[in-house]
Amino acid sequence: MVTDYFKNRYSIRAYNPDREVSGELINSLLDKAIHAPNTGNMQTYSVIVTRDPEQIAHLAPSHFNQPAIRGAKAVLTFCLDFNRFNAWCRINGTEPGLDNLQGFVWGVIDTAIFAQQFCTVAEMEGLGTCYLGTTTYNAGQIAETLRLPKEVVPVITVTVGYPAEQPGVQPRLPLSAVVHTEFYEEPDEAGIRDIYAEEEALESNRRFVAENGKDSLAAVFAEVRYPRSANEQFSRVYKEFLKNQGIGI
Amino acid sequence: MVTDYFKNRYSIRAYNPDREVSGELINSLLDKAIHAPNTGNMQTYSVIVTRDPEQIAHLAPSHFNQPAIRGAKAVLTFCLDFNRFNAWCRINGTEPGLDNLQGFVWGVIDTAIFAQQFCTVAEMEGLGTCYLGTTTYNAGQIAETLRLPKEVVPVITVTVGYPAEQPGVQPRLPLSAVVHTEFYEEPDEAGIRDIYAEEEALESNRRFVAENGKDSLAAVFAEVRYPRSANEQFSRVYKEFLKNQGIGI
């Protein structure tokens, strides 16, 4: 069944160095993805396609030189884009009003939907993709490399290539933890322990905890991977960047 | 070809009143969608599935009683959810730090990716879906109806049912307007006019402009559908709601 793809998909971070991904192929995939839904059909997003190896090398430090970007055959930077919509409003003598929290959230949602639809189409056609979570850390640097004008904000980066690895399906929390029927049900402490038990028991996660010298997987997340101090610092930087781009949230 | 689906998809706002959508079906679709990528595999999202007609009727005013929700067989409210992750951190004696702009943006992105993957799976299996853009307007009211605890925020609502209409593929901007190669290229005034010419020429859009007594499609967007004053007012309300839920952006 076609939809078996969805249960069996996984991200790919290592790409076949000998197999190129043409600009025509990327465009044909985006031409499908663009039919994903978006707010009011305003399409307040853009994507910058980087295939030139030199340009990929320029982008890599913004993503802390992760292997996924260093070996990528194409890097797609999906941006919230009010620039085009605002220009259209202004030449029609009307004043747009998307430069606030509501506009920002719609833009982020629509950019994510577009990016995800691209990943689905690409993976269904045999490519490997990986989201880089570093995009919102170093948005200013990315904007400079890609020459983004005002009112354009990097939100998501996806690396692309033909797979050179088969890491397999990654575990997910039990569906019942994520899906609530009619009303939200807050689990008690035993419930929370149950929800995370399987992930905590994974050999790879136990190793991860030991390597980081922590006593729980939660502590690795909260203290090593996503510590408050770094999150708050990068939040200030992203908010300042948004303001410079003309968006006040 | 399977991926022909993507180019031919469209949202459905009218549903077959005689054909139910079971909870089992919704769960089996979500069980596929949950394998979509997410930030650090933290899965900071939840979905509340509303199928009880009385509960759908309670939700409808939060969405301004749009026909799509009034006729829906299931309503899925996709939420950013730090509650579960934070509870896990706290019972492990560690302090999470996602209650800031970075955490919020990751949460919105991951919620949108999950919602979009659900829509794709659902549509590929013959259901019709529609995003309701009203979710971020009345998040507080929705939270009350669904009994959302602290640290849970409604982001996206999707209505579901078997199609009772065939509106057909909606137009999109030319791909070249949205896709930039290596560097962002800002169109000049003539370029902007070209980009929007096809949408402006559509009979349905010309009617829309006339009905609203405006002299351009851009003015309908900026002054009627998404006016600055409403966007700013709803931004204040959403930001206050986020703060009440424990998220300071």
XYZ file of C-alpha atoms in Angstrom:
498
model
C 0.000 0.000 0.000
C 1.265 3.447 -0.905
C 0.686 4.842 2.535
C 3.005 2.210 4.029
C 5.709 4.677 3.066
C 4.638 6.958 5.908
C 5.131 4.395 8.688
C 8.513 3.360 7.343
C 10.142 6.683 6.526
C 13.197 8.097 8.294
C 15.568 11.000 7.825
C 18.847 10.540 5.938
C 21.993 12.438 6.951
C 24.585 10.679 4.713
C 24.303 11.109 0.947
C 25.770 9.292 -2.039
C 28.686 11.519 -3.136
C 28.552 10.232 -6.713
C 24.908 10.926 -7.418
C 23.928 14.497 -8.200
C 20.506 16.039 -7.611
C 19.658 18.289 -10.540
C 17.987 21.680 -10.295
C 15.266 20.351 -12.622
C 14.503 17.510 -10.212
C 14.313 19.882 -7.229
C 12.007 22.191 -9.191
C 9.731 19.337 -10.226
C 9.413 18.263 -6.581
C 8.713 21.825 -5.419
C 6.122 22.164 -8.181
C 4.216 19.348 -6.478
C 4.818 20.544 -2.922
C 3.506 24.019 -3.718
C -0.043 22.618 -3.843
C 0.044 21.997 -0.094
C -2.462 24.190 1.778
C -1.503 27.683 2.955
C -3.148 30.548 4.834
C -5.552 32.462 2.583
C -3.514 31.394 -0.452
C -1.150 34.296 0.320
C 1.868 31.964 -0.051
C 4.063 34.015 2.258
C 7.104 31.781 1.795
C 10.097 31.348 -0.482
C 12.758 28.690 -0.831
C 16.378 29.262 -1.741
C 17.933 26.256 -3.457
C 21.683 25.913 -2.905
C 23.467 23.370 -5.121
C 26.783 25.110 -5.816
C 29.295 23.254 -3.582
C 31.004 26.549 -2.710
C 27.724 28.052 -1.557
C 26.939 24.904 0.458
C 30.356 25.344 2.107
C 29.446 28.966 2.910
C 26.185 27.861 4.517
C 27.712 24.996 6.515
C 29.142 27.040 9.435
C 25.656 28.521 10.059
C 24.590 24.933 10.681
C 27.631 24.147 12.843
C 29.131 22.092 9.971
C 26.803 19.152 10.585
C 27.692 16.155 8.377
C 24.222 16.346 6.766
C 24.993 19.727 5.197
C 28.640 18.996 4.393
C 27.653 15.987 2.271
C 24.400 17.368 0.863
C 23.851 17.606 -2.884
C 21.220 20.333 -2.398
C 20.316 22.532 0.551
C 16.871 24.095 0.643
C 16.365 27.067 2.942
C 12.632 27.589 3.431
C 11.837 31.154 4.462
C 8.855 33.061 5.689
C 8.515 35.752 2.990
C 6.383 38.881 3.423
C 8.582 40.819 0.989
C 6.771 39.713 -2.176
C 3.264 40.037 -0.697
C 4.072 43.456 0.796
C 5.532 44.722 -2.494
C 2.324 43.639 -4.244
C 0.195 45.471 -1.664
C 2.289 48.633 -1.901
C 2.241 48.910 -5.702
C -1.531 48.557 -5.395
C -1.635 51.458 -2.941
C -2.669 49.404 0.074
C -0.817 48.792 3.343
C -0.180 45.166 4.399
C -0.347 44.249 8.091
C 1.403 40.917 8.532
C 4.418 42.211 10.488
C 3.159 40.967 13.867
C 2.786 37.737 15.875
C -0.250 36.489 13.930
C 1.452 37.044 10.566
C 4.637 35.451 11.876
C 2.844 32.308 13.125
C 0.894 31.927 9.849
C 4.141 32.382 7.922
C 5.990 29.794 10.010
C 3.104 27.315 9.684
C 2.862 27.771 5.901
C 6.622 27.530 5.467
C 6.689 24.300 7.513
C 3.790 22.797 5.558
C 5.510 23.610 2.256
C 8.841 22.180 3.487
C 7.215 19.015 4.792
C 5.298 18.459 1.570
C 8.594 18.815 -0.307
C 10.241 16.217 1.968
C 7.368 13.785 1.478
C 7.432 14.116 -2.319
C 11.241 13.875 -2.392
C 11.352 10.786 -0.164
C 8.595 9.097 -2.148
C 10.755 9.555 -5.232
C 13.763 7.926 -3.568
C 15.700 10.876 -2.193
C 16.881 11.232 1.386
C 16.155 14.420 3.349
C 17.047 15.877 6.736
C 15.774 18.929 8.618
C 18.485 21.058 10.253
C 17.270 22.506 13.539
C 20.043 25.096 13.453
C 18.227 27.472 11.080
C 16.621 29.570 13.819
C 19.944 29.809 15.690
C 21.926 31.539 12.981
C 19.231 33.149 10.835
C 21.151 36.413 10.408
C 24.235 34.673 9.069
C 22.087 32.541 6.720
C 20.263 35.651 5.494
C 23.578 37.262 4.654
C 24.868 34.209 2.762
C 21.639 33.915 0.750
C 21.255 37.715 0.315
C 17.769 37.766 1.840
C 16.097 41.177 1.735
C 13.941 42.723 4.484
C 10.755 40.858 5.422
C 12.284 37.444 4.609
C 13.215 35.111 7.490
C 14.881 31.667 7.360
C 12.713 29.140 9.217
C 13.662 25.648 8.031
C 16.614 24.075 6.221
C 16.347 20.716 4.475
C 19.377 18.856 3.120
C 18.888 16.540 0.147
C 20.718 13.734 -1.626
C 20.448 10.076 -2.552
C 20.767 7.928 0.598
C 24.142 6.451 1.550
C 22.837 4.988 4.833
C 19.848 3.090 6.182
C 19.434 4.163 9.800
C 15.926 2.699 9.963
C 12.699 3.954 11.504
C 13.233 6.053 14.627
C 11.078 5.294 17.687
C 8.142 7.527 18.550
C 6.194 7.979 21.778
C 3.141 5.703 22.061
C 0.328 7.152 19.935
C -1.939 7.243 22.993
C 0.427 9.768 24.623
C 0.017 12.211 21.757
C -3.643 11.691 20.792
C -6.418 12.848 23.129
C -10.079 11.996 22.577
C -12.558 14.873 23.040
C -10.641 16.342 26.015
C -6.967 16.663 26.911
C -6.012 14.131 29.564
C -2.975 15.008 31.637
C -1.045 11.865 32.656
C 0.054 11.431 36.261
C 3.666 10.684 37.197
C 3.336 6.949 36.557
C 1.735 7.742 33.200
C 4.634 9.997 32.219
C 7.127 7.304 33.210
C 5.260 4.791 31.026
C 5.185 7.151 28.043
C 8.952 7.595 27.998
C 9.933 4.077 29.190
C 10.542 2.628 25.736
C 12.716 5.542 24.553
C 14.688 5.504 27.808
C 15.347 1.770 27.459
C 16.834 2.024 23.948
C 20.474 0.969 23.866
C 21.413 4.073 21.813
C 19.768 6.385 24.341
C 21.351 4.631 27.332
C 24.750 5.069 25.711
C 23.901 8.728 25.003
C 23.090 9.280 28.705
C 26.308 7.577 29.851
C 28.502 9.458 27.339
C 27.129 12.758 28.587
C 27.667 11.829 32.238
C 23.995 12.416 33.093
C 21.652 10.221 35.088
C 18.586 10.452 32.813
C 17.663 10.932 29.165
C 15.557 13.934 30.209
C 18.670 15.575 31.664
C 20.530 15.106 28.380
C 17.724 16.971 26.597
C 17.326 19.714 29.200
C 20.994 20.249 30.079
C 23.077 19.211 27.061
C 21.049 19.344 23.841
C 18.594 22.172 24.599
C 19.816 23.982 27.735
C 17.804 26.981 28.918
C 20.730 29.425 28.684
C 21.382 28.638 25.002
C 17.672 28.638 24.123
C 17.212 32.038 25.764
C 20.299 33.515 24.134
C 19.264 32.269 20.671
C 15.723 33.526 21.322
C 17.036 37.059 21.902
C 19.132 36.850 18.736
C 16.219 35.545 16.591
C 13.820 38.173 17.966
C 16.323 40.945 17.203
C 16.810 39.530 13.699
C 13.021 39.436 13.151
C 12.840 43.081 14.213
C 15.628 44.029 11.799
C 13.712 42.240 9.042
C 10.641 44.345 9.855
C 8.631 41.884 11.963
C 7.743 42.802 15.531
C 6.346 39.947 17.575
C 2.207 7.920 -10.731
C 1.595 8.112 -6.988
C 3.067 11.551 -6.657
C 0.539 12.893 -9.158
C -1.676 13.147 -6.094
C 0.365 16.100 -4.869
C -0.198 18.259 -7.956
C -3.903 17.529 -7.979
C -4.845 17.865 -4.341
C -7.155 20.549 -2.932
C -8.857 21.299 0.372
C -12.421 20.146 1.022
C -14.835 22.245 3.075
C -18.098 20.314 2.470
C -18.405 16.782 3.843
C -20.734 13.880 3.174
C -23.224 14.006 6.072
C -24.019 10.291 5.780
C -20.499 8.945 5.990
C -18.881 8.780 9.410
C -15.152 8.903 10.113
C -14.346 6.434 12.880
C -11.942 7.053 15.735
C -10.041 3.947 14.618
C -9.525 5.414 11.151
C -8.284 8.729 12.574
C -5.885 6.868 14.872
C -4.533 4.723 12.053
C -3.836 7.872 10.000
C -2.162 9.612 12.945
C -0.079 6.484 13.550
C 1.403 7.026 10.086
C 1.722 10.813 10.384
C 3.632 10.546 13.665
C 6.687 9.307 11.760
C 7.129 12.732 10.185
C 10.351 14.440 11.309
C 10.429 16.562 14.482
C 12.982 18.596 16.421
C 15.332 16.358 18.401
C 12.600 13.698 18.561
C 11.124 15.613 21.512
C 7.637 15.427 19.931
C 6.413 18.574 21.651
C 2.917 18.323 20.179
C -0.463 16.744 20.907
C -3.679 16.418 18.946
C -7.169 16.508 20.368
C -9.646 14.557 18.241
C -13.222 15.853 18.426
C -15.877 13.581 16.925
C -18.784 14.067 19.325
C -21.234 16.346 17.424
C -21.975 18.290 20.617
C -18.286 18.979 21.157
C -17.903 20.005 17.504
C -20.780 22.431 18.082
C -18.951 23.806 21.134
C -15.794 24.349 19.090
C -17.551 25.939 16.110
C -17.934 29.495 17.528
C -14.157 29.626 18.163
C -13.847 29.172 14.412
C -16.553 31.737 13.608
C -18.944 28.904 12.688
C -17.280 28.299 9.333
C -19.197 25.735 7.230
C -16.118 23.453 7.238
C -16.369 22.908 10.984
C -20.149 22.816 11.145
C -20.280 19.899 8.690
C -17.099 18.130 9.806
C -17.170 14.498 10.942
C -13.957 14.980 12.925
C -12.079 18.063 14.068
C -8.398 17.724 14.912
C -6.827 20.454 17.039
C -3.058 20.182 16.747
C -1.310 21.792 19.709
C 2.202 22.697 20.668
C 2.656 20.676 23.877
C 5.478 21.307 26.359
C 3.384 19.912 29.231
C 4.326 16.257 28.699
C 8.016 16.947 28.010
C 8.279 19.301 30.989
C 6.588 16.797 33.320
C 9.119 14.188 32.195
C 12.018 16.555 32.883
C 10.680 17.512 36.306
C 10.122 13.969 37.562
C 13.714 13.332 36.503
C 14.901 16.279 38.568
C 15.952 18.443 35.646
C 14.604 21.821 34.522
C 13.369 22.144 30.912
C 13.978 25.400 29.027
C 11.615 25.467 26.047
C 9.365 28.301 27.290
C 10.872 30.936 24.984
C 10.860 32.019 21.325
C 13.147 29.206 20.128
C 11.043 26.535 21.848
C 7.871 28.140 20.546
C 9.082 28.209 16.929
C 10.296 24.583 17.089
C 6.957 23.588 18.607
C 4.953 25.401 15.914
C 7.104 23.893 13.148
C 6.782 20.356 14.544
C 3.047 20.738 15.099
C 2.614 21.968 11.506
C 4.714 19.116 10.090
C 2.664 16.566 12.039
C -0.639 18.169 10.941
C 0.438 18.318 7.316
C 1.585 14.701 7.300
C -1.832 13.753 8.715
C -3.590 15.704 5.940
C -1.479 14.044 3.261
C -2.133 10.543 4.593
C -5.851 11.275 5.051
C -6.265 12.727 1.555
C -4.346 9.838 -0.015
C -6.856 7.506 1.629
C -9.827 9.389 0.173
C -10.763 11.809 2.944
C -11.193 15.545 2.523
C -9.427 17.959 4.899
C -9.361 21.684 5.538
C -7.114 23.867 7.703
C -8.942 26.505 9.770
C -6.871 29.672 10.052
C -8.968 30.800 13.015
C -7.098 28.672 15.582
C -4.597 31.376 16.560
C -7.402 33.958 16.858
C -9.379 32.215 19.578
C -6.818 29.948 21.201
C -8.004 30.710 24.740
C -11.579 29.752 23.982
C -10.417 26.564 22.216
C -8.171 25.688 25.181
C -11.140 25.995 27.493
C -13.399 23.808 25.339
C -10.721 21.109 25.034
C -9.556 21.457 28.685
C -5.961 22.134 27.723
C -3.598 22.423 30.689
C -0.696 24.885 31.038
C 2.092 24.628 28.453
C -0.288 23.424 25.717
C -1.202 25.846 22.893
C -3.596 25.339 19.957
C -1.773 26.044 16.696
C -3.679 24.344 13.859
C -7.177 22.956 13.364
C -7.988 20.482 10.608
C -11.545 19.467 9.731
C -12.119 16.011 8.248
C -14.831 14.123 6.382
C -15.561 12.364 3.113
C -15.791 14.935 0.295
C -19.187 16.284 -0.764
C -17.697 18.761 -3.236
C -15.037 18.937 -5.936
C -13.758 22.503 -5.953
C -10.698 21.529 -8.013
C -7.054 22.552 -7.801
C -6.532 26.108 -6.553
C -4.123 28.346 -8.455
C -0.639 28.983 -7.078
C 1.889 31.716 -7.866
C 4.352 30.781 -10.635
C 7.005 28.458 -9.179
C 9.735 30.873 -10.307
C 8.324 33.504 -7.938
C 8.756 31.246 -4.912
C 11.977 29.391 -5.802
C 15.315 31.238 -5.815
C 18.542 29.696 -7.116
C 21.642 30.214 -4.938
C 20.660 33.803 -4.007
C 17.370 35.563 -3.312
C 16.352 37.719 -6.239
C 13.993 40.567 -5.427
C 11.622 41.252 -8.339
C 11.090 44.825 -9.523
C 7.616 46.370 -9.846
C 6.985 44.840 -13.274
C 8.101 41.478 -11.901
C 5.669 41.708 -8.995
C 2.829 42.598 -11.384
C 3.684 39.560 -13.509
C 3.773 37.244 -10.496
C 0.250 38.143 -9.400
C -1.282 38.714 -12.872
C -2.794 35.251 -13.220
C -4.423 35.272 -9.780
C -5.766 38.800 -10.332
C -7.292 37.777 -13.661
C -9.288 34.851 -12.229
C -13.022 35.343 -12.572
C -13.577 34.319 -8.911
C -11.029 36.857 -7.684
C -12.419 39.653 -9.875
C -15.854 38.970 -8.414
C -14.340 38.941 -4.921
C -12.797 42.388 -5.507
C -16.057 43.813 -6.853
C -18.173 42.359 -4.039
C -15.898 43.967 -1.471
C -15.972 47.342 -3.231
C -12.183 47.461 -3.542
C -10.069 48.328 -6.559
C -7.504 45.532 -6.268
C -7.147 41.968 -5.013
C -4.252 43.146 -2.825
C -6.620 45.600 -1.113
C -9.086 42.794 -0.349
C -6.281 40.896 1.411
C -4.812 43.893 3.252
C -8.055 45.680 4.146
C -10.817 43.045 4.343
C -9.397 39.576 4.974
C -6.272 40.375 7.022
C -6.491 44.029 8.103
C -3.674 45.369 10.282
C -5.955 46.360 13.175
C -7.416 42.848 13.529
C -4.008 41.167 13.106
C -2.513 43.378 15.808
C -5.421 42.872 18.180
C -5.327 39.078 17.747
C -1.526 39.171 18.150
C -1.885 40.824 21.560
C -4.501 38.244 22.584
C -2.385 35.266 21.405
C 0.751 36.608 23.109
C -1.154 37.078 26.376
C -2.549 33.551 26.062
C 0.963 32.150 25.459
C 2.146 33.935 28.603
C -0.743 32.488 30.619
C 0.215 29.036 29.341
C 3.766 29.584 30.560
C 5.513 30.574 27.325
C 7.197 33.966 27.100
C 8.239 34.951 23.597
